[in-house]
mmCIF file of C-alpha atoms and ligand atoms in Angstrom:
data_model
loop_
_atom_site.group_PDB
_atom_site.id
_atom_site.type_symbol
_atom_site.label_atom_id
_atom_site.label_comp_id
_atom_site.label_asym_id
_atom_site.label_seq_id
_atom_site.Cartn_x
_atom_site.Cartn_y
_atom_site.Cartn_z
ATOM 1 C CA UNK Q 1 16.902 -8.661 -7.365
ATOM 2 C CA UNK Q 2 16.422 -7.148 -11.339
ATOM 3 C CA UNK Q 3 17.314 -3.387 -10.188
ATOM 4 C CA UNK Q 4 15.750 -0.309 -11.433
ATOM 5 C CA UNK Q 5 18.165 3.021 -11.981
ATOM 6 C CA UNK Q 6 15.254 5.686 -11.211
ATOM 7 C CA UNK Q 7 18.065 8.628 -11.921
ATOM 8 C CA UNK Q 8 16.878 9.428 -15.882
ATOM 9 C CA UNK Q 9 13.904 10.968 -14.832
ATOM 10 C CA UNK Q 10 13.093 14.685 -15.631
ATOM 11 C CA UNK Q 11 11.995 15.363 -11.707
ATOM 12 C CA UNK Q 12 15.531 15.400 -11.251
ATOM 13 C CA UNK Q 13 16.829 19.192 -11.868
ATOM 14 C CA UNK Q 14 20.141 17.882 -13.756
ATOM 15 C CA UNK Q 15 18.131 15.798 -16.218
ATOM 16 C CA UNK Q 16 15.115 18.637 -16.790
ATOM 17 C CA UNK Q 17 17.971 20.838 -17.362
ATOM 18 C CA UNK Q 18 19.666 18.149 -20.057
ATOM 19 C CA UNK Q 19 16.636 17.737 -21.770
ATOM 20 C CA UNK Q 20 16.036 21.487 -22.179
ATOM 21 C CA UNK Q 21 19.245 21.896 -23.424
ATOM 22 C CA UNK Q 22 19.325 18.940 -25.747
ATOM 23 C CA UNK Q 23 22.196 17.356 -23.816
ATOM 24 C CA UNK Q 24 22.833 13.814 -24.453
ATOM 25 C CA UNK Q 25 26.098 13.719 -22.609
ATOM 26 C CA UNK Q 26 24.159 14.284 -19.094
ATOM 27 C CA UNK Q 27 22.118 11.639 -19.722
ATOM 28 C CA UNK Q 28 24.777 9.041 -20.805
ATOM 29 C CA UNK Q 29 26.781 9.516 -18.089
ATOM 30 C CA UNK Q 30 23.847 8.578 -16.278
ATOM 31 C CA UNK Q 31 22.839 5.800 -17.895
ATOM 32 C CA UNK Q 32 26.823 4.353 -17.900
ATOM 33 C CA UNK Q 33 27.077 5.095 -13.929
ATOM 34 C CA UNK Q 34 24.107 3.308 -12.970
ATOM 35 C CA UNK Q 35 24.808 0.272 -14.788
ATOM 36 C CA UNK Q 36 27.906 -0.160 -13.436
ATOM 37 C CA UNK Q 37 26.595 0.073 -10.046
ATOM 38 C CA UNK Q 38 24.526 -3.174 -10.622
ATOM 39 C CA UNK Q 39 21.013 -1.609 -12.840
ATOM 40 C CA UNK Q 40 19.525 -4.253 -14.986
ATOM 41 C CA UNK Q 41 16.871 -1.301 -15.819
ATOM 42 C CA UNK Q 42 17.432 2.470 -16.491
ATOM 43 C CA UNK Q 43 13.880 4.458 -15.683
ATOM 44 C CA UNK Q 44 13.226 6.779 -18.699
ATOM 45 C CA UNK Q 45 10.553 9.659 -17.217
ATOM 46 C CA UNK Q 46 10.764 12.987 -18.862
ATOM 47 C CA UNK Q 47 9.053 14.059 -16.263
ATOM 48 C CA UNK Q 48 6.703 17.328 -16.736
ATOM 49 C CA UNK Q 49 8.358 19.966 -17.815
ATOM 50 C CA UNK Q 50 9.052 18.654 -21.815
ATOM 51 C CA UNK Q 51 6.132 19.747 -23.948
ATOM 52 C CA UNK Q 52 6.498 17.167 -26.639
ATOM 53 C CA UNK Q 53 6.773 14.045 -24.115
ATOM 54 C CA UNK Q 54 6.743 11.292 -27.072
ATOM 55 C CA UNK Q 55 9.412 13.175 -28.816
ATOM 56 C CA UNK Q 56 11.572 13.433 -25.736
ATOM 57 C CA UNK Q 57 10.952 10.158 -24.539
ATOM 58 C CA UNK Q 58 12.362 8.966 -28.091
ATOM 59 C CA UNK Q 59 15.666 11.460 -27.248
ATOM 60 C CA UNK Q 60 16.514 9.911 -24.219
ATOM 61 C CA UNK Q 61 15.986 6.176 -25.812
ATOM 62 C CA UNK Q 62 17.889 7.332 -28.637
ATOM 63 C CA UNK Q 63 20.878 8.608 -26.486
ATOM 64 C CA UNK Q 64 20.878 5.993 -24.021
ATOM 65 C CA UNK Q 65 20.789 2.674 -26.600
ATOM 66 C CA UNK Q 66 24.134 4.735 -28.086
ATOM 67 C CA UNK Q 67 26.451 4.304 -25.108
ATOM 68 C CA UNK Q 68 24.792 0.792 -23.281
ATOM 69 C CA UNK Q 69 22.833 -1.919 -23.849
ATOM 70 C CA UNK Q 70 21.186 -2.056 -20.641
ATOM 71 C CA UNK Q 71 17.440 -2.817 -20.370
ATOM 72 C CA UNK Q 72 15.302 0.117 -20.468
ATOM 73 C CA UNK Q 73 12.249 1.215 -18.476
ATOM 74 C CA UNK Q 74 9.648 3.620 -20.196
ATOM 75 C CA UNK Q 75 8.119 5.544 -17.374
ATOM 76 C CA UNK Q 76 4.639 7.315 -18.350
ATOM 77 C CA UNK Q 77 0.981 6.746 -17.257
ATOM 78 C CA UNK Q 78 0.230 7.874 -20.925
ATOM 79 C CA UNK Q 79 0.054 5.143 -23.394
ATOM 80 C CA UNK Q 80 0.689 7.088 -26.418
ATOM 81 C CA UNK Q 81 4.387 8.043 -24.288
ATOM 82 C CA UNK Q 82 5.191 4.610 -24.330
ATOM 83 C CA UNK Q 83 3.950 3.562 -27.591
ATOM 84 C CA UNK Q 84 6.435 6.331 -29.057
ATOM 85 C CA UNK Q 85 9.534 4.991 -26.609
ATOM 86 C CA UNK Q 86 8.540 1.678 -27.804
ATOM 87 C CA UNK Q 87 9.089 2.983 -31.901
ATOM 88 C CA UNK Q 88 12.957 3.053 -31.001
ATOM 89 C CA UNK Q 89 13.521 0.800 -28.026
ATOM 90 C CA UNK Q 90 15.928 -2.053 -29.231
ATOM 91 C CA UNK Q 91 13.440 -4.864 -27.377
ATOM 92 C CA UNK Q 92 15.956 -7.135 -28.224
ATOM 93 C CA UNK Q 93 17.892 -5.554 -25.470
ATOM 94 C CA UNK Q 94 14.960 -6.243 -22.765
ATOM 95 C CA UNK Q 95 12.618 -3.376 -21.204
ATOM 96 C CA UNK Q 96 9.912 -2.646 -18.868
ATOM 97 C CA UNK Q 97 6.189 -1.065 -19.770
ATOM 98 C CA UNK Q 98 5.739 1.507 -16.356
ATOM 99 C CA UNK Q 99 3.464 1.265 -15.434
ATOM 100 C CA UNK Q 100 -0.457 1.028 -15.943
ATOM 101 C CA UNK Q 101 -3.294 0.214 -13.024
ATOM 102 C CA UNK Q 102 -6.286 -1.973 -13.299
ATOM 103 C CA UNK Q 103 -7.961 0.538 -14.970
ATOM 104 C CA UNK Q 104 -8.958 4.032 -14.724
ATOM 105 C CA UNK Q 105 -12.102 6.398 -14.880
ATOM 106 C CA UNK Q 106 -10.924 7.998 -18.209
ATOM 107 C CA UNK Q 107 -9.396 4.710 -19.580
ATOM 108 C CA UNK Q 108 -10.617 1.353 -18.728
ATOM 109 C CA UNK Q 109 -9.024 -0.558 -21.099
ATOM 110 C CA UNK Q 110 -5.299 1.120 -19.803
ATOM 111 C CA UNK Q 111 -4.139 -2.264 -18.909
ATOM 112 C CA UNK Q 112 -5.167 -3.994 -21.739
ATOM 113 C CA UNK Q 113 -3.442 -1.405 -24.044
ATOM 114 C CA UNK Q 114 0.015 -1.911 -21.968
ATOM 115 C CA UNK Q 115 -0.221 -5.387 -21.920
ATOM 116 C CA UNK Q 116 -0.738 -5.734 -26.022
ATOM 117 C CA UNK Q 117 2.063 -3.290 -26.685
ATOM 118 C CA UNK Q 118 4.479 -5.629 -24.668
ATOM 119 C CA UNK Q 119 3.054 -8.925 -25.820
ATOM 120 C CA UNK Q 120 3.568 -6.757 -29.518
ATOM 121 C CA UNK Q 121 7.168 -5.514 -28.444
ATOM 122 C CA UNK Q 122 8.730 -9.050 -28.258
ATOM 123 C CA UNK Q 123 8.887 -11.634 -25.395
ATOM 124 C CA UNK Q 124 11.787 -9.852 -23.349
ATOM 125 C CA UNK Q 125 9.299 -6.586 -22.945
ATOM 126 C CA UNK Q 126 7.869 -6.616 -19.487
ATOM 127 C CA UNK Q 127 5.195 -4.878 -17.387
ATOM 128 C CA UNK Q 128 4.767 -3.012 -14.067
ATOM 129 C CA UNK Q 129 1.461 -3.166 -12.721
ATOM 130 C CA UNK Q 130 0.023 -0.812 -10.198
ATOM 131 C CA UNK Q 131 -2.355 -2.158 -7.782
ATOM 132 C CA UNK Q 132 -4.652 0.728 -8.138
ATOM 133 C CA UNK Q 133 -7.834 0.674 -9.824
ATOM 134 C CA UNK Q 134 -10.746 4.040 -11.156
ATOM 135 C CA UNK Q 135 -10.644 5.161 -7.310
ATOM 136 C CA UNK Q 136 -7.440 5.626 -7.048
ATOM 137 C CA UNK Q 137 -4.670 4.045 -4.799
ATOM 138 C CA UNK Q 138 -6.106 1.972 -1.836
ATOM 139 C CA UNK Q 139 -5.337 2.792 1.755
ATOM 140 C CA UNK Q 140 -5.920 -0.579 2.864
ATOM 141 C CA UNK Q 141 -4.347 -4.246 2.751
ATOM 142 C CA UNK Q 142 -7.431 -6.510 1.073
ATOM 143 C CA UNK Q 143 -8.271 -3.617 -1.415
ATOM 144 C CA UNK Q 144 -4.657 -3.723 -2.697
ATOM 145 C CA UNK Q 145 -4.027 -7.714 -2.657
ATOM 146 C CA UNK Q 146 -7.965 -7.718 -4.427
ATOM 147 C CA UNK Q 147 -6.849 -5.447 -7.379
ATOM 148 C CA UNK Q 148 -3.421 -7.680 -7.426
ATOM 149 C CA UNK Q 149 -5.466 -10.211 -7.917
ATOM 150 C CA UNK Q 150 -7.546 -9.180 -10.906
ATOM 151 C CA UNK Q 151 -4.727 -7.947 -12.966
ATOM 152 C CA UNK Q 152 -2.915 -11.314 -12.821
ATOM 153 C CA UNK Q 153 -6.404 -12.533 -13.931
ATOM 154 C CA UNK Q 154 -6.360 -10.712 -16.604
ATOM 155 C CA UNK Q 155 -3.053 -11.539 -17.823
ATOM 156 C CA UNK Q 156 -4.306 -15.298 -17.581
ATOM 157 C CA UNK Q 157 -6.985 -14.328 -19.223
ATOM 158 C CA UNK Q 158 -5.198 -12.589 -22.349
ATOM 159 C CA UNK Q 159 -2.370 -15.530 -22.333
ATOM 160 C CA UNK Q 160 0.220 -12.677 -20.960
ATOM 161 C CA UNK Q 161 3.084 -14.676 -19.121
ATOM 162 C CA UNK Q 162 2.497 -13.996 -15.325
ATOM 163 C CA UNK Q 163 6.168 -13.751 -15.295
ATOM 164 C CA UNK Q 164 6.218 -11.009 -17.254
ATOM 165 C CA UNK Q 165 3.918 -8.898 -14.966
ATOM 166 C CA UNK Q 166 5.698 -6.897 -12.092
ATOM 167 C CA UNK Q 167 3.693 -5.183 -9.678
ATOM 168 C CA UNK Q 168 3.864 -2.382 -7.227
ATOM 169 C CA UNK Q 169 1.618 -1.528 -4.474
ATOM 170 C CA UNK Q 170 2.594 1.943 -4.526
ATOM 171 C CA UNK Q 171 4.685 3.110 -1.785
ATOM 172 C CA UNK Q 172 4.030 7.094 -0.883
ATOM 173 C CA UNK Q 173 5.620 9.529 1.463
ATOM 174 C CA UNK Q 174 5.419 8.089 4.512
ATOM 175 C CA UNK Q 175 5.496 11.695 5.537
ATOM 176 C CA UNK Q 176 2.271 12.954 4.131
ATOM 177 C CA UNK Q 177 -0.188 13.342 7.295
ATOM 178 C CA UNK Q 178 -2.288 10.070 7.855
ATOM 179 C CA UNK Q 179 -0.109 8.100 5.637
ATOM 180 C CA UNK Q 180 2.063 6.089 8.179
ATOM 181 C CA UNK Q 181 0.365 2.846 8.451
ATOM 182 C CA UNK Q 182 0.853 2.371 4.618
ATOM 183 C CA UNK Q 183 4.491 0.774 4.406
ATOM 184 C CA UNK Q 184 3.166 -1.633 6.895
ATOM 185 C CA UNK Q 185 0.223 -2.068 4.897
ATOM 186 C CA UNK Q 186 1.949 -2.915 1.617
ATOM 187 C CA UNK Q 187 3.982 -5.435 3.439
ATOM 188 C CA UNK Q 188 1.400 -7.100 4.663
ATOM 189 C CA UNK Q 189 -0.455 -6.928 1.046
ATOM 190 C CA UNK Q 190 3.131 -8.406 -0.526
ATOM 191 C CA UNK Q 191 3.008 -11.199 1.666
ATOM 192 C CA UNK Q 192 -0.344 -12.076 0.038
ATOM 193 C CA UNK Q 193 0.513 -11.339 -3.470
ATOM 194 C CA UNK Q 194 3.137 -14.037 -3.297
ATOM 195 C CA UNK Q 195 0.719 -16.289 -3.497
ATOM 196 C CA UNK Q 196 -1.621 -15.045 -6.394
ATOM 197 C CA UNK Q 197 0.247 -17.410 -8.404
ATOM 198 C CA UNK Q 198 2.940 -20.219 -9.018
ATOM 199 C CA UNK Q 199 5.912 -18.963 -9.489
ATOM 200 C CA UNK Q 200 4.866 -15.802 -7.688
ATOM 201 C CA UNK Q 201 4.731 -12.395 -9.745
ATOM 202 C CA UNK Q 202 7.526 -10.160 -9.936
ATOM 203 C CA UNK Q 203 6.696 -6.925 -7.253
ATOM 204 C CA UNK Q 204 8.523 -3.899 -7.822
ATOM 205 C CA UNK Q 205 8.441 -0.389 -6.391
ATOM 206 C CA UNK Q 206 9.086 3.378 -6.567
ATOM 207 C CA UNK Q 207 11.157 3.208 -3.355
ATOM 208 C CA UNK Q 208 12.668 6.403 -3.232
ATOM 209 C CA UNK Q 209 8.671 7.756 -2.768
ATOM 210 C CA UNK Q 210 8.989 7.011 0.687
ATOM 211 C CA UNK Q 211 11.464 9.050 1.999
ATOM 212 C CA UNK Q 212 10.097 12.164 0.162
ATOM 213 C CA UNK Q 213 10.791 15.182 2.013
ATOM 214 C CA UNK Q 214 12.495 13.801 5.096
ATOM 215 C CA UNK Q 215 15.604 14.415 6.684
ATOM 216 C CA UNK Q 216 16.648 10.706 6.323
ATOM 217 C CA UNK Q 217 15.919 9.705 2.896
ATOM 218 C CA UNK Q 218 18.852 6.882 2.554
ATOM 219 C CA UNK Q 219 17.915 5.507 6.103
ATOM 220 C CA UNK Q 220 14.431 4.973 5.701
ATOM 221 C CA UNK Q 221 14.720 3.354 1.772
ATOM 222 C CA UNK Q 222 17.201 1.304 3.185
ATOM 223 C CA UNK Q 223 15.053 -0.208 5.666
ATOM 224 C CA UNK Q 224 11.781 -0.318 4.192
ATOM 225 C CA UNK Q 225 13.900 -1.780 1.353
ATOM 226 C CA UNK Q 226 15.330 -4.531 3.829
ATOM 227 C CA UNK Q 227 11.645 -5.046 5.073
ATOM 228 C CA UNK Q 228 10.215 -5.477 1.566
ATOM 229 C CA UNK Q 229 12.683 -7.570 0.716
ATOM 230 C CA UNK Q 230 11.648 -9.814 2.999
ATOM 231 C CA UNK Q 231 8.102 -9.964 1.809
ATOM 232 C CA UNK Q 232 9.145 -11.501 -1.549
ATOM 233 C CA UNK Q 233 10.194 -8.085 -3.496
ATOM 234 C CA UNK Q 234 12.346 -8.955 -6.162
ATOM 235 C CA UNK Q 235 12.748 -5.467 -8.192
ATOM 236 C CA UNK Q 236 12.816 -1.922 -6.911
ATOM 237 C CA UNK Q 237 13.152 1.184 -8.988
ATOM 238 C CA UNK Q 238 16.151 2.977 -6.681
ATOM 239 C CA UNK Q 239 18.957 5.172 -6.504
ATOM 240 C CA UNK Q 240 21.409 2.306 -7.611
ATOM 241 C CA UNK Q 241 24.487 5.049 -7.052
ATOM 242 C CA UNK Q 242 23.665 4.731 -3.353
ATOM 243 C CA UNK Q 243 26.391 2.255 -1.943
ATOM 244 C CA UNK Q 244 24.735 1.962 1.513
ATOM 245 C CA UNK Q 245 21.198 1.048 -0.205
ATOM 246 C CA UNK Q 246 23.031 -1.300 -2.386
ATOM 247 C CA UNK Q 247 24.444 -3.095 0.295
ATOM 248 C CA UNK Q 248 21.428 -3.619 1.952
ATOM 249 C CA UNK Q 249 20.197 -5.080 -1.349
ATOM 250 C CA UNK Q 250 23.506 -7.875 -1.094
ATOM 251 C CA UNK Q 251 23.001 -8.562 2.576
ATOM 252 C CA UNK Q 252 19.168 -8.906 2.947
ATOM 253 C CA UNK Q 253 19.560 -11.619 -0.584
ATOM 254 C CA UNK Q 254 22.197 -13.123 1.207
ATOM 255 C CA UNK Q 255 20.047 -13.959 4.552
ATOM 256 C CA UNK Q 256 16.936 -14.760 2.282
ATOM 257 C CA UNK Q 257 19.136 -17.340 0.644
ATOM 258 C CA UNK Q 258 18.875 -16.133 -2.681
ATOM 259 C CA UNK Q 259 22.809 -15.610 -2.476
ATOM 260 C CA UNK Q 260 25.399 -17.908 -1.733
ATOM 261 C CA UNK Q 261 27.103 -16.762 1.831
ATOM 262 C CA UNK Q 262 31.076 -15.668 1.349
ATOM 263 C CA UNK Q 263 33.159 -13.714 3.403
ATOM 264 C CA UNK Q 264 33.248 -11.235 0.979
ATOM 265 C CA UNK Q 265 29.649 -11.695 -0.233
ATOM 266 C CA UNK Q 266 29.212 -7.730 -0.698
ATOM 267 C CA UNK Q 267 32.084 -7.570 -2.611
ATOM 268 C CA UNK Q 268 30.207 -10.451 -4.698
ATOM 269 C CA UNK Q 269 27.319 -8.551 -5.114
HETATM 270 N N1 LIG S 1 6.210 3.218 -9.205
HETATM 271 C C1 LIG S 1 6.563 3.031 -10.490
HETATM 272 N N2 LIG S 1 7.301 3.909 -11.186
HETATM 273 C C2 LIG S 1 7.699 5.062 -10.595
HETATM 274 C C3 LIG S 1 7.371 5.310 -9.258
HETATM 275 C C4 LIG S 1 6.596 4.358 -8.557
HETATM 276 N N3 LIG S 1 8.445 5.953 -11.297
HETATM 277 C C5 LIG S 1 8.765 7.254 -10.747
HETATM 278 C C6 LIG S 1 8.933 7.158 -9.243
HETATM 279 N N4 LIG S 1 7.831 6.458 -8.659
HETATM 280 C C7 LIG S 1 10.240 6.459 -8.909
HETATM 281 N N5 LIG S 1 11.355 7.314 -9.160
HETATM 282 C C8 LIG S 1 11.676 8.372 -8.323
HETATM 283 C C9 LIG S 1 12.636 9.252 -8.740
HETATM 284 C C10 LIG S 1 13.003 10.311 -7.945
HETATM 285 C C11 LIG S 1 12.414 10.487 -6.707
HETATM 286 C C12 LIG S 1 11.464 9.595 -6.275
HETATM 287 C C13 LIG S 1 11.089 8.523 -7.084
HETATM 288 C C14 LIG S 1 12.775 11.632 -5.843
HETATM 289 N N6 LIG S 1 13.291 12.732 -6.442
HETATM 290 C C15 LIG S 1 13.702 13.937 -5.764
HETATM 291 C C16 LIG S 1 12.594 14.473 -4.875
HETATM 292 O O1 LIG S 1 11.421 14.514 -5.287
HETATM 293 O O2 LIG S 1 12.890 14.833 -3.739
HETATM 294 C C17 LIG S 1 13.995 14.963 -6.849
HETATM 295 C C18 LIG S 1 14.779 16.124 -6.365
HETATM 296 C C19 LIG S 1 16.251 16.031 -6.657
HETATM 297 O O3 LIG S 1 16.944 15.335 -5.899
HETATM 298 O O4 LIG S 1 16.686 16.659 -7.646
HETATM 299 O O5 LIG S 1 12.610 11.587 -4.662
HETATM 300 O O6 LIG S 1 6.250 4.493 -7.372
HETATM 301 N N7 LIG S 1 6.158 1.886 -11.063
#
């Protein structure tokens, strides 16, 4: 399971506040505490609230690649974002493009553009995929797994390694009115996507989406995490400094057989 820290992310107060101040310290911290707890990724959003996102994106980079080495994640639906994360990403150190659809109303050729500036950034640069296409996010299981489809055609198609593709079906609040049949939905979509090709795609998620604005938010990632797992999902983007969740992630690899069974198998982990 190739982990996701989703904490460096301007929605979060502390890190808005960091990056208004100029505050590397905040965000090292950050980036040093979720590796430990097991992130093979650090998301990098600066969220809304920067004016100058290129120039902030390139902060955090900046800051981050000082204190660790860990693989980083430039979050931003805006090409010209990640293009300027990109400028001072050490690739050597791995990363992750997040995240482009199929294509959009304004920008067809989105997908296209994040594909070329991994297959530019060196072979370790990755890709999350949304399965969402010019009218937006489906609500329904064959509309998703369709979409899924086409972008790991068109990675074929451009010689992009399939392997190099994750991609999320886009979990929402399950708590927005209307939206409940939707985790069951994407599960049922995953199980399909495993077999759009051979070795399946990566799939990733947003998991901490779900829980938005419940009481519960640890209990219901944890399951829906469980679930998902289950499904073939073999990334998440998560709160990594949540030791419940991240048990969950040891256990549920343990009874898929992806980890070796020990008596002290979450100590393992
Ligand atoms: N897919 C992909 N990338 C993504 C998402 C996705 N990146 C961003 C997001 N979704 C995943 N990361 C988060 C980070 C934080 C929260 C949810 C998802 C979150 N934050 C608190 C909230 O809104 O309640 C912030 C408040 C706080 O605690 O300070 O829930 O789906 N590819």
């Amino acid at each position: 399971m190739q982990l996701i820290g989703e904490r460096i992310n301007g929605m979060f107060l502390d890190v808005k506040q960091a990056i208004a101040d100029q505050d590397k310290k905040v965000i090292q911290d950050l980036a040093i505490k979720q590796t430990k707890a097991g992130a093979a990724y650090l998301d990098v959003n600066v969220g809304t609230a920067a004016a100058d996102q290129e120039g902030t994106i390139q902060w955090l980079v900046e800051s981050i690649q000082e204190v660790c080495q860990t693989a980083l994640c430039l979050d931003s639906q805006k090409p010209n974002v990640i293009a300027a994360g990109l400028k001072v990403l050490n690739a050597d150190n791995g990363g992750m493009l997040n995240s482009s659809p199929l294509n959009k109303k304004s920008d067809e050729e989105i997908l296209d553009k994040y594909l070329d500036m991994a297959a530019q950034a060196g072979p370790k640069v990755n890709v999350i995929t949304l399965t969402m296409d010019k009218n937006g996010v489906p609500q329904d299981i064959d509309t998703r797994v369709a979409i899924a489809a086409e972008i790991v055609q068109k990675a074929m198609e451009k010689g992009f390694d399939t392997q190099r593709l994750f991609i999320d079906p886009i979990i929402l609040p399950v708590k927005v009115p209307n939206a409940q049949a939707q985790p069951g939905n994407i599960l049922d979509a995953m199980a399909q996507i495993q077999f759009l090709a051979d070795p399946p795609p990566h799939m990733t998620m947003g998991l901490s989406n779900l829980s938005q604005g419940t009481n519960e938010r640890s209990l219901i990632n944890r399951v829906f995490l469980a679930m998902a797992i289950s499904r073939g999902l073999d990334s998440a983007i998560v709160e990594v400094l949540d030791k419940e969740l991240m048990d969950v992630v040891a256990t549920s690899e343990m009874l898929m057989n992806k980890q070796i069974y020990s008596d002290s198998f979450l100590k393992v982990f």
